[in-house]
Amino acid sequence: PGCPSMPITMDGLYYCVGEDSTLVSVVEPYATYDWSPNGEQTPYIWAQAGFYSVVVSDGQGCVDSLSFNVEQLDNPVEPVITVSGDLQFCQGGSVVLTGPAGYPGYQWNTGSITQEITVYESGIYVLEVIDSIGCSSASASVEVIVDQLPIASFSYTLVDYTINLNNLSQYETGTEWTFGDGAGDVVEDPSHTYDEGGVYTVTLIATNDCGSDTANLTLGVMNIGVEDASGITAFSMFPNPAHDKLVMELVLAEDRELTVSFFDQLGQVVIERTQDLKSGTNNLDFNLSDLAAGVYSI
């Protein structure tokens, strides 16, 4: 008589398959606790599935008790990911992956916590669903493959009238070359000899099932013969098209004085430089920042 109401609220009465036990505790604070059947005297115990009871006291002679069951609950049924679209597609595409409805919690291995995600990148995707108790199950993995668009690129060496090309393209399954003089090829690393000197544009088209990409190079092939006094054995310039700077690479058979002239489309000289060069490879830098956009001859 005279004892106040002593509520006992339990926490942690459930745990999921795959867990060893659960932390069962009395929510309200009391002076003493006596758990059965293990006899522990703490506010909480680690418990497996079974029947338990706890007796609490307030330190003033008032006591109360509560009996309860601890249950191990089944995890949710393994979720199945619904795929809307193709799991293999070209760069720029996407596919939608959706988990089953009705769960309070979703966790994708991407970090997303929504029921549905839109995927743009290659990878392995897994969904975990979480029920109202906190038990969870993971789906089987779904693999998405994104096929990359081709990236056209190449390098070259030019000796006299012959250009040797090295295909540096990525993700391509086919190549098509044109050399600027009406000739072309479809081999990986072609070699081509021009009939005469001039300015030619070499074009590489790299293709795959997703599309194509194009790389161009405009180069000057010198009219060089045994009587040519310049002694130039190889000539190239880059980048082309150029913006503020152009690098000219010249290979000479012997030390020579060389004059380089830039002509606009009216035939006027806009840049001219005379320079002593050594035999072998020489690199000349030209500042183009003062030139208007257009086509120039060298």
Coordinates of C-alpha atoms in Angstrom, one line a residue:
P1 CA 0.0 0.0 0.0
G2 CA 1.2 3.5 -0.8
C3 CA 3.5 2.2 -3.6
P4 CA 3.3 4.4 -6.8
S5 CA 2.6 2.9 -10.2
M6 CA 5.8 1.2 -11.5
P7 CA 5.5 0.8 -15.2
I8 CA 7.9 -1.6 -16.9
T9 CA 8.5 -0.9 -20.6
M10 CA 10.7 -3.4 -22.4
D11 CA 13.0 -2.6 -25.4
G12 CA 14.7 -5.1 -27.7
L13 CA 12.3 -8.0 -27.6
Y14 CA 13.0 -9.0 -31.2
Y15 CA 16.1 -9.8 -33.3
C16 CA 16.6 -11.1 -36.8
V17 CA 17.9 -14.3 -38.3
G18 CA 21.6 -14.0 -38.7
E19 CA 22.0 -12.2 -35.3
D20 CA 23.1 -14.1 -32.2
S21 CA 21.0 -12.2 -29.6
T22 CA 19.3 -9.0 -28.7
L23 CA 19.9 -6.3 -26.1
V24 CA 16.8 -6.4 -23.8
S25 CA 16.4 -3.4 -21.5
V26 CA 14.0 -1.8 -19.1
V27 CA 13.3 1.7 -20.4
E28 CA 12.4 3.2 -17.0
P29 CA 15.2 3.7 -14.4
Y30 CA 14.9 1.7 -11.2
A31 CA 17.1 1.1 -8.1
T32 CA 17.5 -2.6 -8.6
Y33 CA 16.8 -5.2 -11.3
D34 CA 16.6 -9.0 -11.0
W35 CA 16.4 -11.0 -14.3
S36 CA 15.3 -14.6 -14.6
P37 CA 16.4 -17.1 -15.5
N38 CA 20.0 -15.8 -15.7
G39 CA 20.0 -13.8 -12.4
E40 CA 21.7 -10.7 -13.7
Q41 CA 21.3 -7.5 -11.7
T42 CA 21.8 -4.9 -14.5
P43 CA 19.3 -2.7 -16.3
Y44 CA 19.7 -4.8 -19.5
I45 CA 20.7 -8.3 -20.6
W46 CA 21.8 -9.9 -23.9
A47 CA 19.0 -12.5 -24.6
Q48 CA 18.3 -15.2 -27.2
A49 CA 14.8 -16.4 -28.1
G50 CA 12.9 -17.6 -25.0
F51 CA 10.9 -16.8 -21.9
Y52 CA 12.2 -14.2 -19.4
S53 CA 11.0 -12.1 -16.4
V54 CA 12.4 -9.1 -14.5
V55 CA 11.7 -7.8 -11.0
V56 CA 12.4 -4.1 -10.4
S57 CA 12.4 -2.1 -7.1
D58 CA 12.4 1.6 -6.4
G59 CA 14.7 1.4 -3.4
Q60 CA 11.8 2.3 -1.0
G61 CA 10.4 -1.2 -0.7
C62 CA 8.2 -1.1 -3.7
V63 CA 8.6 -3.8 -6.3
D64 CA 7.0 -4.9 -9.6
S65 CA 7.7 -7.6 -12.2
L66 CA 7.0 -8.5 -15.8
S67 CA 7.3 -11.7 -17.8
F68 CA 7.9 -11.6 -21.6
N69 CA 9.1 -13.5 -24.6
V70 CA 12.1 -12.7 -26.8
E71 CA 11.6 -13.7 -30.4
Q72 CA 13.9 -14.3 -33.4
L73 CA 12.1 -13.0 -36.5
D74 CA 12.6 -14.1 -40.1
N75 CA 14.2 -11.7 -42.5
P76 CA 12.2 -10.4 -45.4
V77 CA 12.0 -12.5 -48.5
E78 CA 15.0 -11.9 -50.8
P79 CA 14.1 -8.9 -52.9
V80 CA 14.0 -9.1 -56.7
I81 CA 15.2 -6.1 -58.7
T82 CA 13.0 -5.1 -61.6
V83 CA 14.9 -3.9 -64.7
S84 CA 13.3 -1.3 -67.0
G85 CA 15.5 -1.2 -70.1
D86 CA 18.6 -3.0 -71.3
L87 CA 21.4 -3.9 -68.9
Q88 CA 23.9 -3.2 -71.6
F89 CA 23.7 0.1 -73.4
C90 CA 25.8 2.8 -75.0
Q91 CA 27.3 5.8 -73.2
G92 CA 24.7 8.4 -72.7
G93 CA 21.9 5.9 -72.1
S94 CA 20.5 4.6 -68.8
V95 CA 18.5 1.8 -67.2
V96 CA 16.1 2.0 -64.2
L97 CA 16.4 -0.5 -61.4
T98 CA 13.4 -0.9 -59.0
G99 CA 13.0 -2.8 -55.7
P100 CA 9.8 -4.4 -54.5
A101 CA 7.2 -2.1 -53.0
G102 CA 6.0 -2.0 -49.4
Y103 CA 9.2 -1.8 -47.3
P104 CA 9.9 1.2 -45.0
G105 CA 13.6 1.1 -45.8
Y106 CA 15.8 0.6 -49.0
Q107 CA 19.6 0.7 -49.2
W108 CA 21.4 0.3 -52.5
N109 CA 25.1 -0.3 -52.6
T110 CA 25.5 3.0 -54.4
G111 CA 24.3 4.8 -51.2
S112 CA 20.8 5.6 -52.5
I113 CA 17.9 5.0 -50.1
T114 CA 15.1 5.2 -52.6
Q115 CA 13.1 2.3 -54.0
E116 CA 14.1 3.1 -57.5
I117 CA 17.4 4.3 -59.1
T118 CA 18.5 5.3 -62.6
V119 CA 21.9 3.9 -63.6
Y120 CA 24.2 5.6 -66.0
E121 CA 27.5 3.8 -65.3
S122 CA 28.9 0.3 -65.5
G123 CA 28.9 -1.6 -62.2
I124 CA 27.4 -4.3 -59.9
Y125 CA 24.2 -3.2 -58.2
V126 CA 22.6 -4.7 -55.1
L127 CA 19.6 -3.7 -53.1
E128 CA 18.9 -4.3 -49.4
V129 CA 15.3 -4.0 -48.1
I130 CA 14.5 -3.4 -44.4
D131 CA 11.2 -4.2 -42.7
S132 CA 9.5 -2.4 -39.8
I133 CA 11.3 -4.5 -37.2
G134 CA 14.7 -3.7 -38.7
C135 CA 15.4 -7.1 -40.3
S136 CA 16.8 -7.0 -43.8
S137 CA 17.6 -9.0 -46.9
A138 CA 19.8 -8.4 -49.9
S139 CA 19.0 -9.0 -53.5
A140 CA 21.0 -10.9 -56.0
S141 CA 23.5 -8.6 -57.8
V142 CA 22.6 -7.0 -61.2
E143 CA 25.4 -6.1 -63.6
V144 CA 25.1 -3.0 -65.8
I145 CA 27.5 -2.7 -68.8
V146 CA 27.9 0.7 -70.4
D147 CA 29.7 0.6 -73.8
Q148 CA 31.9 3.6 -74.3
L149 CA 31.7 5.9 -77.4
P150 CA 34.9 5.7 -79.5
I151 CA 37.6 8.4 -79.0
A152 CA 39.6 9.0 -82.2
S153 CA 43.3 9.9 -81.8
F154 CA 46.5 9.2 -83.6
S155 CA 50.2 10.1 -83.9
Y156 CA 52.4 10.2 -87.0
T157 CA 55.9 10.5 -88.4
L158 CA 56.6 12.2 -91.7
V159 CA 59.8 11.5 -93.7
D160 CA 59.9 13.1 -97.2
Y161 CA 56.7 12.1 -98.9
T162 CA 55.8 9.2 -96.6
I163 CA 53.6 9.4 -93.5
N164 CA 53.5 6.6 -91.0
L165 CA 50.3 6.7 -88.8
N166 CA 49.8 5.1 -85.3
N167 CA 46.2 4.7 -84.2
L168 CA 45.8 5.7 -80.6
S169 CA 42.0 5.6 -80.5
Q170 CA 40.1 4.2 -77.6
Y171 CA 37.0 1.8 -77.6
E172 CA 37.0 1.6 -81.4
T173 CA 36.2 -1.6 -83.3
G174 CA 36.8 -0.1 -86.8
T175 CA 39.0 2.5 -88.4
E176 CA 38.8 4.4 -91.6
W177 CA 41.6 6.7 -92.8
T178 CA 41.7 9.3 -95.6
F179 CA 45.0 11.0 -96.5
G180 CA 43.8 14.2 -98.1
D181 CA 44.9 13.2 -101.7
G182 CA 42.0 10.9 -102.5
A183 CA 43.5 7.8 -101.0
G184 CA 42.5 6.0 -97.9
D185 CA 42.8 2.8 -95.8
V186 CA 41.1 0.8 -93.1
V187 CA 44.1 -0.9 -91.5
E188 CA 45.1 -0.1 -87.9
D189 CA 48.4 1.7 -88.5
P190 CA 48.7 2.6 -92.2
S191 CA 51.6 4.1 -94.1
H192 CA 51.1 6.3 -97.1
T193 CA 53.3 8.0 -99.7
Y194 CA 52.2 11.2 -101.4
D195 CA 53.0 11.7 -105.1
E196 CA 53.9 15.4 -104.6
G197 CA 54.3 18.0 -102.0
G198 CA 51.4 20.1 -100.7
V199 CA 49.2 20.7 -97.7
Y200 CA 47.1 17.6 -96.8
T201 CA 44.5 16.8 -94.2
V202 CA 44.7 13.3 -92.7
T203 CA 41.4 12.1 -91.2
L204 CA 40.8 9.1 -88.9
I205 CA 37.2 8.0 -88.2
A206 CA 37.0 5.6 -85.3
T207 CA 33.8 3.6 -85.0
N208 CA 32.0 1.0 -82.8
D209 CA 28.5 -0.1 -82.3
C210 CA 27.7 3.0 -80.3
G211 CA 28.8 5.6 -82.9
S212 CA 31.9 7.3 -84.3
D213 CA 34.5 10.0 -83.6
T214 CA 36.8 11.9 -86.0
A215 CA 40.4 13.2 -85.6
N216 CA 42.0 15.4 -88.2
L217 CA 45.6 16.6 -88.9
T218 CA 46.6 19.1 -91.5
L219 CA 50.3 18.8 -92.5
G220 CA 52.7 20.2 -95.0
V221 CA 54.5 17.7 -97.3
M222 CA 57.6 19.5 -98.7
N223 CA 58.6 19.3 -102.4
I224 CA 62.0 17.9 -101.7
G225 CA 64.4 16.5 -104.2
V226 CA 68.1 15.8 -104.6
E227 CA 68.6 19.3 -105.9
D228 CA 66.7 21.1 -103.1
A229 CA 69.1 23.5 -101.5
S230 CA 67.2 23.6 -98.2
G231 CA 68.4 20.2 -97.1
I232 CA 65.1 19.5 -95.3
T233 CA 64.5 15.8 -94.8
A234 CA 61.3 16.0 -92.6
F235 CA 58.8 18.7 -91.8
S236 CA 55.8 18.8 -89.5
M237 CA 53.9 21.4 -87.4
F238 CA 51.5 21.1 -84.5
P239 CA 48.9 21.8 -83.2
N240 CA 46.9 22.2 -86.4
P241 CA 44.5 24.0 -86.2
A242 CA 46.5 26.3 -84.0
H243 CA 45.4 29.1 -81.6
D244 CA 48.2 31.2 -80.0
K245 CA 51.2 29.1 -80.7
L246 CA 52.6 26.8 -83.5
V247 CA 55.5 24.5 -83.2
M248 CA 57.4 23.6 -86.4
E249 CA 59.7 20.5 -86.4
L250 CA 62.3 20.4 -89.1
V251 CA 64.9 17.7 -89.7
L252 CA 68.0 18.9 -91.7
A253 CA 70.7 16.9 -93.4
E254 CA 73.3 19.6 -92.5
D255 CA 73.6 23.0 -90.8
R256 CA 71.7 25.6 -92.9
E257 CA 70.3 29.1 -92.7
L258 CA 66.5 28.8 -93.1
T259 CA 63.8 31.4 -93.8
V260 CA 60.3 30.6 -92.7
S261 CA 57.4 32.8 -94.1
F262 CA 53.7 32.8 -93.3
F263 CA 51.4 33.9 -96.1
D264 CA 47.8 34.9 -95.7
Q265 CA 45.1 34.1 -98.4
L266 CA 46.0 37.3 -100.3
G267 CA 49.6 36.2 -100.6
Q268 CA 50.9 38.7 -98.2
V269 CA 53.7 37.8 -95.7
V270 CA 52.4 38.1 -92.2
I271 CA 55.3 36.4 -90.3
E272 CA 58.8 35.8 -91.5
R273 CA 61.9 34.6 -89.6
T274 CA 65.4 33.7 -90.8
Q275 CA 67.4 31.5 -88.5
D276 CA 70.5 29.4 -88.4
L277 CA 69.6 25.7 -87.8
K278 CA 71.7 22.7 -87.0
S279 CA 71.7 19.3 -88.7
G280 CA 69.2 17.0 -87.1
T281 CA 65.9 17.9 -85.5
N282 CA 65.0 21.5 -84.8
N283 CA 61.9 22.9 -83.1
L284 CA 60.8 26.5 -83.9
D285 CA 58.0 28.2 -81.9
F286 CA 55.8 30.8 -83.6
N287 CA 53.5 33.2 -81.7
L288 CA 50.2 33.5 -83.6
S289 CA 48.3 35.6 -81.1
D290 CA 48.3 38.6 -83.4
L291 CA 46.9 36.8 -86.5
A292 CA 43.3 36.8 -87.3
A293 CA 41.5 33.4 -87.6
G294 CA 41.9 31.9 -91.1
V295 CA 44.0 29.7 -93.3
Y296 CA 47.7 30.5 -93.8
S297 CA 50.4 28.9 -96.0
I298 CA 54.0 28.4 -94.8

